């Protein structure tokens, strides 16, 4: 491949022949040093020195593990290229800078930090890791800390977004979802939702960050997540809209009912444990296994009909009978109201009975180590539905261990379906006079049954009446390679 510039120079004090090609590939070889990188993919930024330039690199490398395997992750290293004269330095600096400028990297970002999420390390993560990398990349930023639940949503609704090239969350998934809903409630939502969203893991679950890094083939850590944002590549992202009566929310991650929702909310008493709280509460819930009565309907893609029977009008009647309970004293929000798809009733399927869990996901991972939907895509216009009716405690324990690899979907106990839309009518516990039950949306309580943990009076939706979910393909944008 033809070279843009080639020259004898010093790299970290060693004499080498360096070649910069039109593709952005930088190669060097000498008696003691040889190597290569791609400027657009491996360089954070560049700085000019005295007859030298410094490349702030973040290149992929392999490292052996205790088990005899290899871990591929990026590692930070600064390379100093030294030149014989000013003309050579100028030529190399400008040539490398052009590749960075033409890569579509952001110039200014709005960074929203949650100092309370996870174990309260958001501000430290920003100061120690994120901020130095943004500075090395010469990306300007305005940083705001969230002060209360819902603050990120307020910021997204009120900020003048014209001065930013994207919005970055240093947080868990909750703040990202708040920002999404804030953007979609703006009068100018059609313009606002085009702003790319970036996520740097600083929460308990971090499902979106894990999904993005997994998609990009990157190691899951804070620096790698930051570098994806710096690189500026973009990927469309589906947005789900969840409606009950006149109450609606927009979702990026998941909706769950049954075991997963139980674990999510009932583990709050162990929050001091960090992510380990989910493991503890899962074991507790397996020992005291619950199933919930209820029903749901779904609009499958061809070949993903599952065991659901033809659509039952009873579910629709139930929805119409009870929707008024959620409608009182509510009004439609301004902004994006949800997809306007035509969803023919004849193609819907339904399931009723008792269920261990029902899990609807938009992305592969719901936390760093949980991949319920290995076939989920960011912008296929579909949601992935995971259903478990019943199984033994031991089998359930084994299935949950397989969630990290996604191999649980091969079990005959699991139904894994691709759907265009979904309706849930949750009920109380099976073979029990206890109502209970939760509906979980992106880690927040959407509705809870009478007798469940916590106060249901402030829940945004009512437990029992039908909750509807539809999806808009590629509505939002992520900082993520295609």
Short mmCIF file of N, CA, C and O in Angstrom, two decimals, residues 91-216:
data_model
loop_
_atom_site.label_atom_id
_atom_site.label_comp_id
_atom_site.label_asym_id
_atom_site.label_seq_id
_atom_site.Cartn_x
_atom_site.Cartn_y
_atom_site.Cartn_z
N UNK A 91 5.35 18.03 9.15
CA UNK A 91 4.73 17.13 8.19
C UNK A 91 4.05 15.94 8.90
O UNK A 91 2.90 15.61 8.61
N UNK A 92 4.75 15.33 9.82
CA UNK A 92 4.20 14.18 10.54
C UNK A 92 3.03 14.58 11.43
O UNK A 92 2.01 13.89 11.48
N UNK A 93 3.17 15.69 12.12
CA UNK A 93 2.10 16.13 13.02
C UNK A 93 0.82 16.41 12.23
O UNK A 93 -0.27 15.94 12.61
N UNK A 94 0.94 17.15 11.14
CA UNK A 94 -0.25 17.50 10.36
C UNK A 94 -0.85 16.28 9.70
O UNK A 94 -2.08 16.15 9.61
N UNK A 95 -0.01 15.35 9.23
CA UNK A 95 -0.51 14.15 8.56
C UNK A 95 -1.30 13.28 9.53
O UNK A 95 -2.38 12.77 9.19
N UNK A 96 -0.78 13.10 10.74
CA UNK A 96 -1.48 12.29 11.73
C UNK A 96 -2.75 12.99 12.20
O UNK A 96 -3.80 12.37 12.36
N UNK A 97 -2.69 14.31 12.39
CA UNK A 97 -3.85 15.06 12.86
C UNK A 97 -5.01 14.98 11.87
O UNK A 97 -6.19 14.94 12.27
N UNK A 98 -4.69 14.95 10.58
CA UNK A 98 -5.74 14.86 9.56
C UNK A 98 -6.57 13.58 9.75
O UNK A 98 -7.80 13.59 9.64
N UNK A 99 -5.89 12.47 10.02
CA UNK A 99 -6.63 11.22 10.24
C UNK A 99 -7.56 11.32 11.44
O UNK A 99 -8.69 10.82 11.41
N UNK A 100 -7.10 11.97 12.50
CA UNK A 100 -7.95 12.13 13.68
C UNK A 100 -9.12 13.06 13.40
O UNK A 100 -10.26 12.80 13.81
N UNK A 101 -8.85 14.16 12.66
CA UNK A 101 -9.91 15.13 12.37
C UNK A 101 -10.98 14.55 11.46
O UNK A 101 -12.17 14.89 11.58
N UNK A 102 -10.58 13.70 10.53
CA UNK A 102 -11.53 13.15 9.56
C UNK A 102 -12.25 11.91 10.05
O UNK A 102 -13.07 11.33 9.32
N UNK A 103 -11.96 11.48 11.28
CA UNK A 103 -12.58 10.26 11.81
C UNK A 103 -13.96 10.51 12.41
O UNK A 103 -14.62 9.58 12.87
N UNK A 104 -14.40 11.77 12.40
CA UNK A 104 -15.72 12.09 12.95
C UNK A 104 -15.75 12.12 14.47
O UNK A 104 -16.81 11.89 15.08
N UNK A 105 -14.63 12.39 15.08
CA UNK A 105 -14.58 12.41 16.54
C UNK A 105 -15.30 13.64 17.10
O UNK A 105 -15.33 14.70 16.47
N UNK A 106 -15.89 13.50 18.28
CA UNK A 106 -16.58 14.65 18.89
C UNK A 106 -15.60 15.74 19.30
O UNK A 106 -14.46 15.45 19.68
N UNK A 107 -16.05 16.98 19.25
CA UNK A 107 -15.22 18.10 19.67
C UNK A 107 -15.60 18.61 21.06
O UNK A 107 -14.76 19.10 21.80
N UNK A 108 -16.88 18.47 21.41
CA UNK A 108 -17.33 18.89 22.74
C UNK A 108 -18.46 17.98 23.20
O UNK A 108 -19.38 17.68 22.44
N UNK A 109 -18.39 17.56 24.45
CA UNK A 109 -19.35 16.61 25.00
C UNK A 109 -20.00 17.18 26.27
O UNK A 109 -19.36 17.90 27.03
N UNK A 110 -21.26 16.81 26.47
CA UNK A 110 -21.92 17.03 27.74
C UNK A 110 -21.75 15.74 28.55
O UNK A 110 -22.21 14.67 28.13
N UNK A 111 -21.07 15.81 29.68
CA UNK A 111 -20.81 14.63 30.51
C UNK A 111 -21.64 14.74 31.78
O UNK A 111 -21.52 15.70 32.54
N UNK A 112 -22.49 13.75 32.00
CA UNK A 112 -23.35 13.72 33.18
C UNK A 112 -22.87 12.59 34.09
O UNK A 112 -22.85 11.42 33.69
N UNK A 113 -22.44 12.96 35.30
CA UNK A 113 -21.86 12.01 36.25
C UNK A 113 -22.84 11.77 37.39
O UNK A 113 -23.35 12.71 37.99
N UNK A 114 -23.10 10.50 37.66
CA UNK A 114 -23.92 10.14 38.83
C UNK A 114 -22.98 9.78 39.98
O UNK A 114 -22.37 8.71 39.98
N UNK A 115 -22.83 10.65 40.99
CA UNK A 115 -21.90 10.37 42.09
C UNK A 115 -22.45 9.38 43.10
O UNK A 115 -21.72 8.97 44.01
N UNK A 116 -23.71 8.96 42.93
CA UNK A 116 -24.34 8.07 43.92
C UNK A 116 -24.50 6.65 43.43
O UNK A 116 -24.71 5.74 44.23
N UNK A 117 -24.43 6.42 42.11
CA UNK A 117 -24.70 5.10 41.56
C UNK A 117 -23.66 4.07 41.95
O UNK A 117 -22.53 4.40 42.32
N UNK A 118 -24.07 2.78 41.85
CA UNK A 118 -23.15 1.70 42.19
C UNK A 118 -22.66 1.85 43.61
O UNK A 118 -23.43 1.91 44.56
N UNK A 119 -21.34 1.93 43.76
CA UNK A 119 -20.74 2.12 45.09
C UNK A 119 -20.24 3.55 45.27
O UNK A 119 -19.33 3.81 46.05
N UNK A 120 -20.86 4.47 44.53
CA UNK A 120 -20.58 5.89 44.70
C UNK A 120 -19.25 6.35 44.14
O UNK A 120 -18.68 7.34 44.61
N UNK A 121 -18.77 5.69 43.08
CA UNK A 121 -17.44 5.99 42.54
C UNK A 121 -17.49 6.83 41.26
O UNK A 121 -16.45 7.03 40.63
N UNK A 122 -18.67 7.31 40.87
CA UNK A 122 -18.80 8.00 39.59
C UNK A 122 -17.86 9.18 39.42
O UNK A 122 -17.20 9.33 38.40
N UNK A 123 -17.80 10.05 40.44
CA UNK A 123 -16.94 11.24 40.34
C UNK A 123 -15.47 10.84 40.29
O UNK A 123 -14.68 11.42 39.51
N UNK A 124 -15.07 9.86 41.07
CA UNK A 124 -13.68 9.39 41.06
C UNK A 124 -13.31 8.81 39.70
O UNK A 124 -12.22 9.06 39.18
N UNK A 125 -14.21 8.03 39.14
CA UNK A 125 -13.97 7.45 37.81
C UNK A 125 -13.77 8.55 36.78
O UNK A 125 -12.87 8.47 35.94
N UNK A 126 -14.60 9.58 36.85
CA UNK A 126 -14.45 10.67 35.89
C UNK A 126 -13.11 11.38 36.04
O UNK A 126 -12.39 11.60 35.07
N UNK A 127 -12.76 11.73 37.26
CA UNK A 127 -11.54 12.51 37.51
C UNK A 127 -10.28 11.71 37.20
O UNK A 127 -9.32 12.23 36.60
N UNK A 128 -10.25 10.45 37.57
CA UNK A 128 -9.02 9.66 37.45
C UNK A 128 -8.83 9.01 36.09
O UNK A 128 -7.68 8.77 35.67
N UNK A 129 -9.92 8.70 35.38
CA UNK A 129 -9.78 7.96 34.12
C UNK A 129 -10.37 8.72 32.93
O UNK A 129 -9.69 8.93 31.92
N UNK A 130 -11.62 9.14 33.04
CA UNK A 130 -12.30 9.72 31.89
C UNK A 130 -11.73 11.08 31.52
O UNK A 130 -11.38 11.34 30.35
N UNK A 131 -11.62 11.96 32.48
CA UNK A 131 -11.16 13.32 32.21
C UNK A 131 -9.76 13.36 31.59
O UNK A 131 -9.55 14.06 30.58
N UNK A 132 -8.76 12.62 32.11
CA UNK A 132 -7.44 12.64 31.46
C UNK A 132 -7.47 12.16 30.02
O UNK A 132 -6.72 12.69 29.17
N UNK A 133 -8.31 11.18 29.71
CA UNK A 133 -8.39 10.70 28.33
C UNK A 133 -9.04 11.73 27.42
O UNK A 133 -8.59 11.94 26.28
N UNK A 134 -10.07 12.41 27.89
CA UNK A 134 -10.68 13.47 27.08
C UNK A 134 -9.70 14.61 26.85
O UNK A 134 -9.64 15.19 25.75
N UNK A 135 -8.93 14.92 27.87
CA UNK A 135 -7.93 15.99 27.72
C UNK A 135 -6.84 15.59 26.73
O UNK A 135 -6.40 16.40 25.92
N UNK A 136 -6.40 14.32 26.79
CA UNK A 136 -5.39 13.85 25.84
C UNK A 136 -5.92 13.88 24.42
O UNK A 136 -5.16 14.10 23.46
N UNK A 137 -7.23 13.67 24.25
CA UNK A 137 -7.84 13.70 22.93
C UNK A 137 -8.21 15.13 22.50
O UNK A 137 -8.71 15.32 21.38
N UNK A 138 -8.00 16.09 23.38
CA UNK A 138 -8.35 17.49 23.14
C UNK A 138 -9.84 17.65 22.83
O UNK A 138 -10.23 18.38 21.92
N UNK A 139 -10.67 16.93 23.59
CA UNK A 139 -12.12 17.05 23.48
C UNK A 139 -12.62 17.91 24.64
O UNK A 139 -12.38 17.60 25.80
N UNK A 140 -13.27 18.99 24.31
CA UNK A 140 -13.84 19.87 25.33
C UNK A 140 -15.07 19.22 25.94
O UNK A 140 -15.70 18.36 25.31
N UNK A 141 -15.42 19.61 27.14
CA UNK A 141 -16.57 19.00 27.80
C UNK A 141 -17.14 19.94 28.86
O UNK A 141 -16.44 20.80 29.40
N UNK A 142 -18.43 19.75 29.12
CA UNK A 142 -19.09 20.37 30.27
C UNK A 142 -19.57 19.23 31.14
O UNK A 142 -20.29 18.35 30.68
N UNK A 143 -19.16 19.24 32.41
CA UNK A 143 -19.51 18.15 33.31
C UNK A 143 -20.56 18.60 34.32
O UNK A 143 -20.43 19.66 34.93
N UNK A 144 -21.60 17.79 34.47
CA UNK A 144 -22.64 18.05 35.45
C UNK A 144 -22.84 16.80 36.30
O UNK A 144 -22.89 15.68 35.79
N UNK A 145 -22.96 17.01 37.61
CA UNK A 145 -23.26 15.89 38.51
C UNK A 145 -24.76 15.86 38.80
O UNK A 145 -25.38 16.90 38.99
N UNK A 146 -25.32 14.66 38.83
CA UNK A 146 -26.73 14.54 39.21
C UNK A 146 -26.87 14.67 40.72
O UNK A 146 -26.04 14.16 41.48
N UNK A 147 -27.92 15.34 41.14
CA UNK A 147 -28.13 15.62 42.57
C UNK A 147 -29.27 14.81 43.16
O UNK A 147 -29.36 14.68 44.38
N UNK A 148 -30.14 14.27 42.30
CA UNK A 148 -31.30 13.52 42.79
C UNK A 148 -31.82 12.65 41.64
O UNK A 148 -31.45 12.86 40.47
N UNK A 149 -32.64 11.68 41.98
CA UNK A 149 -33.23 10.83 40.95
C UNK A 149 -34.11 11.67 40.03
O UNK A 149 -34.94 12.46 40.48
N UNK A 150 -33.92 11.53 38.73
CA UNK A 150 -34.65 12.32 37.77
C UNK A 150 -33.92 13.56 37.31
O UNK A 150 -34.35 14.24 36.38
N UNK A 151 -32.77 13.89 37.96
CA UNK A 151 -32.04 15.10 37.61
C UNK A 151 -31.47 15.01 36.19
O UNK A 151 -31.49 16.00 35.44
N UNK A 152 -30.98 13.83 35.81
CA UNK A 152 -30.42 13.67 34.46
C UNK A 152 -31.49 13.91 33.40
O UNK A 152 -31.22 14.50 32.34
N UNK A 153 -32.70 13.48 33.68
CA UNK A 153 -33.82 13.73 32.76
C UNK A 153 -34.08 15.22 32.63
O UNK A 153 -34.28 15.74 31.51
N UNK A 154 -34.07 15.93 33.75
CA UNK A 154 -34.28 17.38 33.72
C UNK A 154 -33.19 18.07 32.91
O UNK A 154 -33.46 19.00 32.14
N UNK A 155 -31.94 17.62 33.09
CA UNK A 155 -30.83 18.22 32.35
C UNK A 155 -31.00 17.99 30.85
O UNK A 155 -30.78 18.90 30.03
N UNK A 156 -31.39 16.76 30.48
CA UNK A 156 -31.55 16.45 29.06
C UNK A 156 -32.68 17.27 28.42
O UNK A 156 -32.63 17.60 27.24
N UNK A 157 -33.69 17.59 29.22
CA UNK A 157 -34.81 18.38 28.70
C UNK A 157 -34.48 19.85 28.55
O UNK A 157 -35.05 20.54 27.70
N UNK A 158 -33.52 20.35 29.35
CA UNK A 158 -33.31 21.79 29.42
C UNK A 158 -32.05 22.29 28.74
O UNK A 158 -31.96 23.48 28.41
N UNK A 159 -31.05 21.44 28.54
CA UNK A 159 -29.78 21.92 28.00
C UNK A 159 -29.90 22.37 26.55
O UNK A 159 -30.67 21.81 25.77
N UNK A 160 -29.11 23.39 26.21
CA UNK A 160 -28.95 23.78 24.82
C UNK A 160 -27.99 22.77 24.18
O UNK A 160 -26.77 22.85 24.36
N UNK A 161 -28.52 21.83 23.44
CA UNK A 161 -27.71 20.74 22.90
C UNK A 161 -26.94 21.13 21.65
O UNK A 161 -26.09 20.36 21.19
N UNK A 162 -27.21 22.30 21.10
CA UNK A 162 -26.53 22.69 19.86
C UNK A 162 -25.03 22.86 20.05
O UNK A 162 -24.27 22.78 19.08
N UNK A 163 -24.58 23.05 21.28
CA UNK A 163 -23.15 23.27 21.51
C UNK A 163 -22.38 21.97 21.77
O UNK A 163 -21.18 21.99 21.97
N UNK A 164 -23.10 20.82 21.76
CA UNK A 164 -22.46 19.54 22.05
C UNK A 164 -22.58 18.56 20.89
O UNK A 164 -23.56 18.59 20.15
N UNK A 165 -21.58 17.70 20.79
CA UNK A 165 -21.58 16.66 19.76
C UNK A 165 -22.08 15.32 20.30
O UNK A 165 -22.12 14.33 19.56
N UNK A 166 -22.43 15.28 21.57
CA UNK A 166 -22.94 14.05 22.16
C UNK A 166 -23.09 14.21 23.65
O UNK A 166 -22.64 15.19 24.26
N UNK A 167 -23.78 13.23 24.25
CA UNK A 167 -24.01 13.22 25.69
C UNK A 167 -23.43 11.93 26.25
O UNK A 167 -23.70 10.84 25.74
N UNK A 168 -22.63 12.05 27.30
CA UNK A 168 -21.95 10.91 27.90
C UNK A 168 -22.40 10.75 29.35
O UNK A 168 -22.45 11.73 30.10
N UNK A 169 -22.74 9.52 29.73
CA UNK A 169 -23.12 9.22 31.11
C UNK A 169 -22.00 8.47 31.79
O UNK A 169 -21.55 7.44 31.28
N UNK A 170 -21.55 8.96 32.92
CA UNK A 170 -20.65 8.20 33.79
C UNK A 170 -21.54 7.69 34.91
O UNK A 170 -21.76 8.38 35.92
N UNK A 171 -22.07 6.50 34.72
CA UNK A 171 -23.15 6.05 35.58
C UNK A 171 -23.49 4.61 35.26
O UNK A 171 -22.85 3.97 34.43
N UNK A 172 -24.55 4.12 35.90
CA UNK A 172 -25.16 2.87 35.49
C UNK A 172 -26.18 3.13 34.40
O UNK A 172 -26.21 4.21 33.78
N UNK A 173 -27.05 2.15 34.16
CA UNK A 173 -28.02 2.27 33.07
C UNK A 173 -29.12 3.28 33.38
O UNK A 173 -29.71 3.86 32.46
N UNK A 174 -29.41 3.51 34.66
CA UNK A 174 -30.53 4.36 35.02
C UNK A 174 -30.42 5.77 34.50
O UNK A 174 -31.40 6.34 34.00
N UNK A 175 -29.25 6.37 34.62
CA UNK A 175 -29.07 7.75 34.15
C UNK A 175 -29.20 7.83 32.63
O UNK A 175 -29.77 8.78 32.09
N UNK A 176 -28.68 6.83 31.93
CA UNK A 176 -28.82 6.81 30.47
C UNK A 176 -30.29 6.78 30.06
O UNK A 176 -30.71 7.49 29.14
N UNK A 177 -31.08 5.99 30.75
CA UNK A 177 -32.51 5.90 30.44
C UNK A 177 -33.21 7.23 30.78
O UNK A 177 -34.10 7.67 30.06
N UNK A 178 -32.80 7.87 31.87
CA UNK A 178 -33.36 9.18 32.20
C UNK A 178 -33.08 10.17 31.08
O UNK A 178 -33.95 10.96 30.69
N UNK A 179 -31.86 10.17 30.58
CA UNK A 179 -31.49 11.09 29.50
C UNK A 179 -32.33 10.81 28.26
O UNK A 179 -32.82 11.73 27.60
N UNK A 180 -32.50 9.53 27.92
CA UNK A 180 -33.32 9.18 26.77
C UNK A 180 -34.72 9.76 26.91
O UNK A 180 -35.24 10.39 25.97
N UNK A 181 -35.34 9.56 28.07
CA UNK A 181 -36.70 10.05 28.27
C UNK A 181 -36.75 11.58 28.26
O UNK A 181 -37.71 12.17 27.75
N UNK A 182 -35.71 12.22 28.81
CA UNK A 182 -35.66 13.68 28.75
C UNK A 182 -35.58 14.20 27.33
O UNK A 182 -36.27 15.16 26.96
N UNK A 183 -34.75 13.58 26.51
CA UNK A 183 -34.62 14.00 25.11
C UNK A 183 -35.93 13.83 24.35
O UNK A 183 -36.31 14.68 23.54
N UNK A 184 -36.63 12.73 24.63
CA UNK A 184 -37.85 12.43 23.88
C UNK A 184 -39.06 13.21 24.40
O UNK A 184 -40.12 13.18 23.78
N UNK A 185 -38.91 13.91 25.50
CA UNK A 185 -39.98 14.78 26.00
C UNK A 185 -39.79 16.23 25.59
O UNK A 185 -40.63 17.09 25.91
N UNK A 186 -38.71 16.52 24.89
CA UNK A 186 -38.48 17.89 24.41
C UNK A 186 -39.39 18.21 23.23
O UNK A 186 -39.81 17.32 22.47
N UNK A 187 -39.68 19.48 23.07
CA UNK A 187 -40.44 19.92 21.90
C UNK A 187 -39.66 19.62 20.63
O UNK A 187 -40.23 19.21 19.61
N UNK A 188 -38.34 19.77 20.70
CA UNK A 188 -37.48 19.50 19.54
C UNK A 188 -36.90 18.09 19.59
O UNK A 188 -35.75 17.87 19.22
N UNK A 189 -37.69 17.11 20.04
CA UNK A 189 -37.18 15.76 20.26
C UNK A 189 -36.60 15.14 18.99
O UNK A 189 -35.66 14.34 19.06
N UNK A 190 -37.17 15.47 17.85
CA UNK A 190 -36.67 14.87 16.60
C UNK A 190 -35.21 15.25 16.36
O UNK A 190 -34.43 14.45 15.82
N UNK A 191 -34.84 16.45 16.75
CA UNK A 191 -33.44 16.89 16.63
C UNK A 191 -32.62 16.37 17.80
O UNK A 191 -31.49 15.88 17.63
N UNK A 192 -33.18 16.45 19.00
CA UNK A 192 -32.44 16.09 20.21
C UNK A 192 -32.02 14.63 20.23
O UNK A 192 -30.92 14.28 20.67
N UNK A 193 -32.90 13.73 19.75
CA UNK A 193 -32.61 12.30 19.84
C UNK A 193 -31.50 11.88 18.88
O UNK A 193 -30.96 10.78 18.98
N UNK A 194 -31.11 12.77 17.99
CA UNK A 194 -30.00 12.47 17.08
C UNK A 194 -28.63 12.60 17.76
O UNK A 194 -27.63 12.15 17.21
N UNK A 195 -28.60 13.25 18.91
CA UNK A 195 -27.33 13.38 19.62
C UNK A 195 -26.84 12.00 20.06
O UNK A 195 -27.55 11.27 20.75
N UNK A 196 -25.62 11.62 19.70
CA UNK A 196 -25.11 10.31 20.12
C UNK A 196 -24.99 10.23 21.64
O UNK A 196 -24.64 11.20 22.31
N UNK A 197 -25.29 9.05 22.17
CA UNK A 197 -25.21 8.79 23.60
C UNK A 197 -24.05 7.87 23.89
O UNK A 197 -23.85 6.86 23.19
N UNK A 198 -23.28 8.21 24.92
CA UNK A 198 -22.18 7.36 25.34
C UNK A 198 -22.37 6.93 26.78
O UNK A 198 -22.94 7.67 27.58
N UNK A 199 -21.90 5.73 27.11
CA UNK A 199 -22.06 5.22 28.46
C UNK A 199 -20.74 4.70 28.98
O UNK A 199 -20.08 3.90 28.31
N UNK A 200 -20.34 5.20 30.14
CA UNK A 200 -19.12 4.75 30.82
C UNK A 200 -19.55 4.08 32.12
O UNK A 200 -20.21 4.70 32.95
N UNK A 201 -19.23 2.80 32.31
CA UNK A 201 -19.81 2.03 33.43
C UNK A 201 -19.36 2.53 34.79
O UNK A 201 -18.18 2.52 35.12
N UNK A 202 -20.34 2.97 35.59
CA UNK A 202 -20.06 3.42 36.96
C UNK A 202 -21.24 3.10 37.86
O UNK A 202 -21.47 3.78 38.86
N UNK A 203 -21.99 2.05 37.49
CA UNK A 203 -23.15 1.66 38.27
C UNK A 203 -23.03 0.24 38.77
O UNK A 203 -21.93 -0.33 38.81
N UNK A 204 -24.16 -0.35 39.11
CA UNK A 204 -24.17 -1.72 39.61
C UNK A 204 -24.31 -2.73 38.48
O UNK A 204 -23.59 -3.72 38.42
N UNK A 205 -25.24 -2.48 37.55
CA UNK A 205 -25.51 -3.44 36.49
C UNK A 205 -24.66 -3.23 35.25
O UNK A 205 -23.98 -4.13 34.77
N UNK A 206 -24.72 -2.03 34.67
CA UNK A 206 -23.91 -1.66 33.51
C UNK A 206 -24.19 -2.52 32.28
O UNK A 206 -23.28 -2.87 31.53
N UNK A 207 -25.47 -2.84 32.06
CA UNK A 207 -25.82 -3.70 30.94
C UNK A 207 -25.57 -3.06 29.59
O UNK A 207 -25.09 -3.73 28.66
N UNK A 208 -25.88 -1.77 29.43
CA UNK A 208 -25.67 -1.13 28.14
C UNK A 208 -24.19 -1.00 27.82
O UNK A 208 -23.76 -1.23 26.69
N UNK A 209 -23.37 -0.62 28.81
CA UNK A 209 -21.93 -0.50 28.58
C UNK A 209 -21.34 -1.84 28.17
O UNK A 209 -20.52 -1.93 27.26
N UNK A 210 -21.75 -2.90 28.84
CA UNK A 210 -21.27 -4.23 28.49
C UNK A 210 -21.71 -4.62 27.08
O UNK A 210 -20.92 -5.18 26.30
N UNK A 211 -22.95 -4.32 26.72
CA UNK A 211 -23.45 -4.64 25.39
C UNK A 211 -22.66 -3.91 24.31
O UNK A 211 -22.31 -4.48 23.27
N UNK A 212 -22.37 -2.63 24.55
CA UNK A 212 -21.62 -1.83 23.58
C UNK A 212 -20.20 -2.37 23.42
O UNK A 212 -19.71 -2.56 22.30
N UNK A 213 -19.52 -2.62 24.53
CA UNK A 213 -18.14 -3.09 24.46
C UNK A 213 -18.06 -4.49 23.87
O UNK A 213 -17.13 -4.81 23.12
N UNK A 214 -19.03 -5.33 24.18
CA UNK A 214 -19.08 -6.67 23.59
C UNK A 214 -19.27 -6.59 22.08
O UNK A 214 -18.59 -7.29 21.32
N UNK A 215 -20.17 -5.72 21.64
CA UNK A 215 -20.41 -5.53 20.21
C UNK A 215 -19.15 -5.06 19.49
O UNK A 215 -18.85 -5.49 18.37
N UNK A 216 -18.40 -4.18 20.15
CA UNK A 216 -17.19 -3.62 19.55
C UNK A 216 -15.99 -4.54 19.66
O UNK A 216 -14.92 -4.23 19.11
#
